[in-house]
Amino acid sequence: MNRTIRTLSLGELADLIDWAAAEGWNPGLEDAVMFQAADPEGFIGAFVGDDMVAAISAVAYGQEFGFIGLYICRPDMRGKGHGKAVWTAGMDRLAGRTIGLDGVEEQQANYRSKGFMPVYETIRYSGRPVALPAGAERPHMETAQPVPDIIAYDALCFPAPRQSFLQRWLLPPNHAVAAITSRGTAGYAVARACRSGFKIGPLFADNVRTALELLGELSGACGGDLHIDVPATQMDFIAALEMAGFSPTFSTTRMYKGTPPKLDAKRVFGVTALELG
């Protein structure tokens, strides 16, 4: 068997996104282009001849942090070592960094054996909100753009700078909105159209009230169910989601190999994407 390992082209990354859809992961309609903006060299495939048989994302955010996701072996090619080969290639690419991933329950023991340790649970909430509470002093909402204020706010909530990614993620066809107060930016959120409904992420905000305001703004712009991956520690936000008609549908655990990164976890109400961190 003549297996080769190499970086994916944009078209091959689109094929990997289709594999994710077949696995039931409900990816975004424009994920290939947007994901590639995070790290053009960060998507790796195993090939037998011209056929892609396994792939993984190993996205490097600078020299200190990286993230593993989109780890899939084609069902008809499993058990042949292709998955292990792309895993090794991805981990080698991110060597020397703290590495994160979001693991489903049945894979967590496997990831522990590879040196990853659990830090917090993330619960996906899905639904169409009946009503979301409005704040007494509602912040001004405006379209979020990759301006210095948004990039600076993102740096409070994400483990590493990711300006090139934000410059694509915040633009149409995604819906991006920022909450602005007299004191400056109080949060921002993004919705992207998926195979089913819309995923919200990131949702970063100063407090629960602002997070709900941002979610309500996006709800009005999106004609379908919303899905948001919420850290389980955000209990007040989760209670508000459940009162608004959302239900838990899926869960993962954020795990890190290396020193867990420092960030303002109290501002994280929805992670960006399970594939990218």
Coordinates of C-alpha atoms in Angstrom, one line a residue:
M1 CA 0.0 0.0 0.0
N2 CA 1.5 3.3 -1.1
R3 CA 0.1 5.9 1.3
T4 CA 1.1 9.6 1.0
I5 CA 0.4 12.4 3.6
R6 CA 0.1 16.0 2.4
T7 CA -1.8 19.3 2.9
L8 CA -5.3 19.4 1.5
S9 CA -6.3 21.7 -1.4
L10 CA -9.4 23.8 -0.9
G11 CA -11.4 21.3 -3.0
E12 CA -10.1 18.4 -0.9
L13 CA -11.0 20.3 2.3
A14 CA -14.5 20.7 0.9
D15 CA -14.6 16.9 0.5
L16 CA -13.6 16.5 4.1
I17 CA -16.4 18.9 5.1
D18 CA -18.8 16.6 3.2
W19 CA -17.4 13.6 5.1
A20 CA -18.2 15.5 8.3
A21 CA -21.8 16.1 7.1
A22 CA -22.1 12.3 6.5
E23 CA -20.9 11.7 10.1
G24 CA -23.8 13.9 11.3
W25 CA -21.7 16.8 12.4
N26 CA -23.8 19.4 10.6
P27 CA -21.0 21.6 9.2
G28 CA -21.4 25.1 7.8
L29 CA -22.2 25.7 4.2
E30 CA -19.0 27.8 3.6
D31 CA -16.8 26.0 6.1
A32 CA -14.1 25.0 3.7
V33 CA -13.2 28.6 2.6
M34 CA -13.6 29.9 6.1
F35 CA -11.6 27.2 7.9
Q36 CA -8.8 27.4 5.4
A37 CA -8.4 31.1 6.4
A38 CA -7.4 30.0 9.9
D39 CA -4.3 28.2 8.7
P40 CA -3.9 27.2 5.0
E41 CA -1.4 24.5 5.8
G42 CA -3.5 23.1 8.7
F43 CA -5.6 20.5 7.0
I44 CA -3.8 17.2 6.3
G45 CA -4.9 14.1 4.3
A46 CA -3.8 10.6 3.8
F47 CA -4.0 9.4 0.1
V48 CA -3.8 6.1 -1.6
G49 CA -3.1 6.9 -5.2
D50 CA -5.4 9.9 -5.9
D51 CA -8.0 8.9 -3.3
M52 CA -8.2 10.7 0.1
V53 CA -8.7 8.0 2.7
A54 CA -8.4 10.0 6.0
A55 CA -7.9 13.5 7.1
I56 CA -7.5 15.8 10.1
S57 CA -7.2 19.5 10.9
A58 CA -4.1 20.6 12.8
V59 CA -4.5 24.3 12.9
A60 CA -1.6 26.3 14.3
Y61 CA -2.4 29.6 16.0
G62 CA 1.1 31.1 16.2
Q63 CA 3.8 29.3 18.0
E64 CA 2.0 28.6 21.4
F65 CA -1.4 27.0 20.6
G66 CA -2.9 24.6 18.1
F67 CA -6.1 22.7 17.7
I68 CA -7.0 19.3 16.4
G69 CA -10.4 18.6 14.7
L70 CA -12.1 17.1 11.7
Y71 CA -10.4 13.8 12.4
I72 CA -12.1 11.3 10.0
C73 CA -11.1 8.1 8.2
R74 CA -13.3 7.1 5.3
P75 CA -15.6 4.3 6.5
D76 CA -14.5 1.8 3.9
M77 CA -10.8 2.4 4.7
R78 CA -10.8 2.0 8.4
G79 CA -8.6 -0.4 10.2
K80 CA -5.7 0.1 7.8
G81 CA -3.7 2.6 9.7
H82 CA -4.7 5.7 7.7
G83 CA -6.3 7.4 10.7
K84 CA -3.3 6.9 12.8
A85 CA -1.1 8.2 10.0
V86 CA -2.9 11.6 9.8
W87 CA -3.1 11.8 13.6
T88 CA 0.6 11.5 13.8
A89 CA 1.2 14.0 11.0
G90 CA -1.2 16.5 12.7
M91 CA 0.4 16.1 16.1
D92 CA 3.9 16.5 14.6
R93 CA 2.8 19.7 12.9
L94 CA 1.7 21.2 16.2
A95 CA 4.6 19.9 18.3
G96 CA 5.9 22.3 20.9
R97 CA 2.5 24.0 21.4
T98 CA -0.4 23.5 23.8
I99 CA -2.9 21.5 21.7
G100 CA -6.6 21.5 22.2
L101 CA -9.5 19.3 21.0
D102 CA -13.1 18.7 21.7
G103 CA -13.6 15.0 22.4
V104 CA -16.9 13.0 22.5
E105 CA -17.3 10.7 25.5
E106 CA -16.5 7.5 23.7
Q107 CA -13.1 8.8 22.6
Q108 CA -12.0 10.6 25.7
A109 CA -10.1 7.6 27.2
N110 CA -8.2 7.3 23.9
Y111 CA -7.2 11.0 24.0
R112 CA -6.2 10.7 27.7
S113 CA -3.8 7.9 26.7
K114 CA -2.3 10.3 24.2
G115 CA -1.7 12.9 26.9
F116 CA -4.8 15.1 26.6
M117 CA -6.5 16.1 29.9
P118 CA -10.1 17.2 30.3
V119 CA -10.8 20.8 31.3
Y120 CA -14.5 21.5 30.9
E121 CA -17.6 20.1 29.3
T122 CA -19.4 21.8 26.4
I123 CA -23.1 21.2 25.8
R124 CA -24.8 21.9 22.5
Y125 CA -28.2 23.7 22.9
S126 CA -30.5 23.7 19.9
G127 CA -33.8 25.3 19.2
R128 CA -35.7 28.4 18.1
P129 CA -36.0 30.8 21.0
V130 CA -39.6 31.7 22.0
A131 CA -38.3 34.8 23.7
L132 CA -35.1 36.1 25.1
P133 CA -35.0 38.7 28.0
A134 CA -34.1 42.2 27.1
G135 CA -31.8 44.3 29.2
A136 CA -32.8 47.5 31.0
E137 CA -29.9 49.3 29.3
R138 CA -29.8 47.5 26.0
P139 CA -26.4 47.9 24.2
H140 CA -26.3 49.3 20.7
M141 CA -26.0 46.5 18.2
E142 CA -24.0 46.9 15.0
T143 CA -22.4 44.7 12.4
A144 CA -19.2 43.2 13.7
Q145 CA -16.2 43.7 11.4
P146 CA -12.6 42.7 11.8
V147 CA -11.7 46.0 13.3
P148 CA -9.1 46.5 16.1
D149 CA -11.8 46.5 18.9
I150 CA -13.3 43.2 17.9
I151 CA -9.8 41.6 17.4
A152 CA -8.8 42.9 20.9
Y153 CA -12.0 41.6 22.5
D154 CA -11.5 38.2 20.8
A155 CA -8.0 38.0 22.3
L156 CA -9.6 38.1 25.8
C157 CA -11.6 34.9 25.1
F158 CA -9.5 32.8 22.7
P159 CA -6.1 31.3 23.5
A160 CA -4.1 32.9 20.7
P161 CA -4.3 35.7 18.1
R162 CA -6.3 34.7 15.0
Q163 CA -6.7 37.9 13.0
S164 CA -6.5 36.2 9.6
F165 CA -9.3 33.9 10.6
L166 CA -11.5 36.7 11.9
Q167 CA -11.0 38.7 8.8
R168 CA -12.9 35.9 7.0
W169 CA -15.3 34.6 9.7
L170 CA -16.8 38.0 10.4
L171 CA -17.8 38.7 6.8
P172 CA -20.9 37.6 4.8
P173 CA -22.5 35.1 4.3
N174 CA -21.9 34.8 8.1
H175 CA -24.0 37.1 10.3
A176 CA -21.7 38.9 12.8
V177 CA -23.0 41.4 15.4
A178 CA -21.2 43.4 18.1
A179 CA -22.6 44.9 21.4
I180 CA -21.4 48.5 21.9
T181 CA -21.8 50.4 25.1
S182 CA -20.6 53.8 26.3
R183 CA -17.6 51.9 27.7
G184 CA -16.8 50.2 24.3
T185 CA -17.2 46.7 23.0
A186 CA -19.2 44.5 25.4
G187 CA -19.2 41.4 23.2
Y188 CA -19.7 39.9 19.8
A189 CA -21.2 36.9 18.2
V190 CA -21.4 35.1 14.8
A191 CA -23.9 32.9 13.1
R192 CA -23.1 30.7 10.2
A193 CA -25.6 28.8 8.0
C194 CA -25.2 25.0 8.3
R195 CA -26.6 22.0 6.6
S196 CA -29.4 22.3 9.2
G197 CA -30.1 25.6 10.8
F198 CA -27.4 28.0 12.0
K199 CA -24.5 27.5 14.4
I200 CA -23.7 30.4 16.8
G201 CA -20.0 30.8 17.5
P202 CA -18.2 32.5 18.9
L203 CA -20.5 34.1 21.5
F204 CA -18.3 36.2 23.7
A205 CA -19.8 38.8 26.1
D206 CA -19.2 40.7 29.3
N207 CA -22.1 39.1 31.0
V208 CA -25.2 36.8 30.6
R209 CA -27.5 39.7 29.7
T210 CA -25.3 40.9 26.9
A211 CA -24.9 37.3 25.6
L212 CA -28.7 36.9 25.5
E213 CA -29.0 40.3 23.7
L214 CA -26.5 39.1 21.0
L215 CA -28.2 35.8 20.7
G216 CA -31.5 37.5 20.2
E217 CA -30.1 39.8 17.6
L218 CA -28.8 36.8 15.6
S219 CA -32.0 34.9 16.1
G220 CA -33.8 37.7 14.3
A221 CA -31.4 37.5 11.3
C222 CA -31.5 33.7 11.0
G223 CA -34.4 31.8 9.6
G224 CA -34.0 28.5 11.2
D225 CA -33.0 26.6 14.4
L226 CA -30.0 27.8 16.2
H227 CA -27.2 25.6 17.7
I228 CA -24.7 26.8 20.2
D229 CA -21.9 25.0 22.0
V230 CA -22.0 26.3 25.6
P231 CA -19.4 25.7 28.3
A232 CA -21.3 23.8 31.1
T233 CA -19.9 26.3 33.6
Q234 CA -22.2 29.0 32.2
M235 CA -25.2 27.8 34.3
D236 CA -27.1 31.1 34.4
F237 CA -26.9 31.3 30.6
I238 CA -28.0 27.7 30.2
A239 CA -31.0 28.3 32.5
A240 CA -32.0 31.2 30.3
L241 CA -31.6 29.1 27.1
E242 CA -33.8 26.4 28.5
M243 CA -36.5 28.9 29.5
A244 CA -36.3 30.3 26.0
G245 CA -37.0 26.9 24.5
F246 CA -33.6 25.5 23.8
S247 CA -32.7 21.8 24.5
P248 CA -29.4 20.0 25.0
T249 CA -28.6 17.8 22.0
F250 CA -24.9 16.8 22.2
S251 CA -21.9 17.2 24.4
T252 CA -18.1 17.1 24.2
T253 CA -15.2 17.8 26.5
R254 CA -12.5 20.3 25.9
M255 CA -9.2 18.6 26.4
Y256 CA -5.6 20.0 26.3
K257 CA -2.2 18.4 25.9
G258 CA 0.2 20.8 27.6
T259 CA -0.6 23.7 29.9
P260 CA -4.2 24.9 29.5
P261 CA -4.2 28.3 27.9
K262 CA -5.2 31.4 29.9
L263 CA -8.3 33.2 28.8
D264 CA -11.3 35.0 30.3
A265 CA -13.6 32.0 30.5
K266 CA -16.4 34.0 32.1
R267 CA -16.9 35.8 28.8
V268 CA -17.2 32.6 26.7
F269 CA -20.8 31.7 26.2
G270 CA -20.4 29.8 23.0
V271 CA -17.2 28.3 21.5
T272 CA -16.3 29.3 17.9
A273 CA -16.4 25.8 16.3
L274 CA -15.7 22.3 17.6
E275 CA -13.4 21.9 14.6
L276 CA -11.2 24.9 15.3
G277 CA -11.5 25.7 19.0

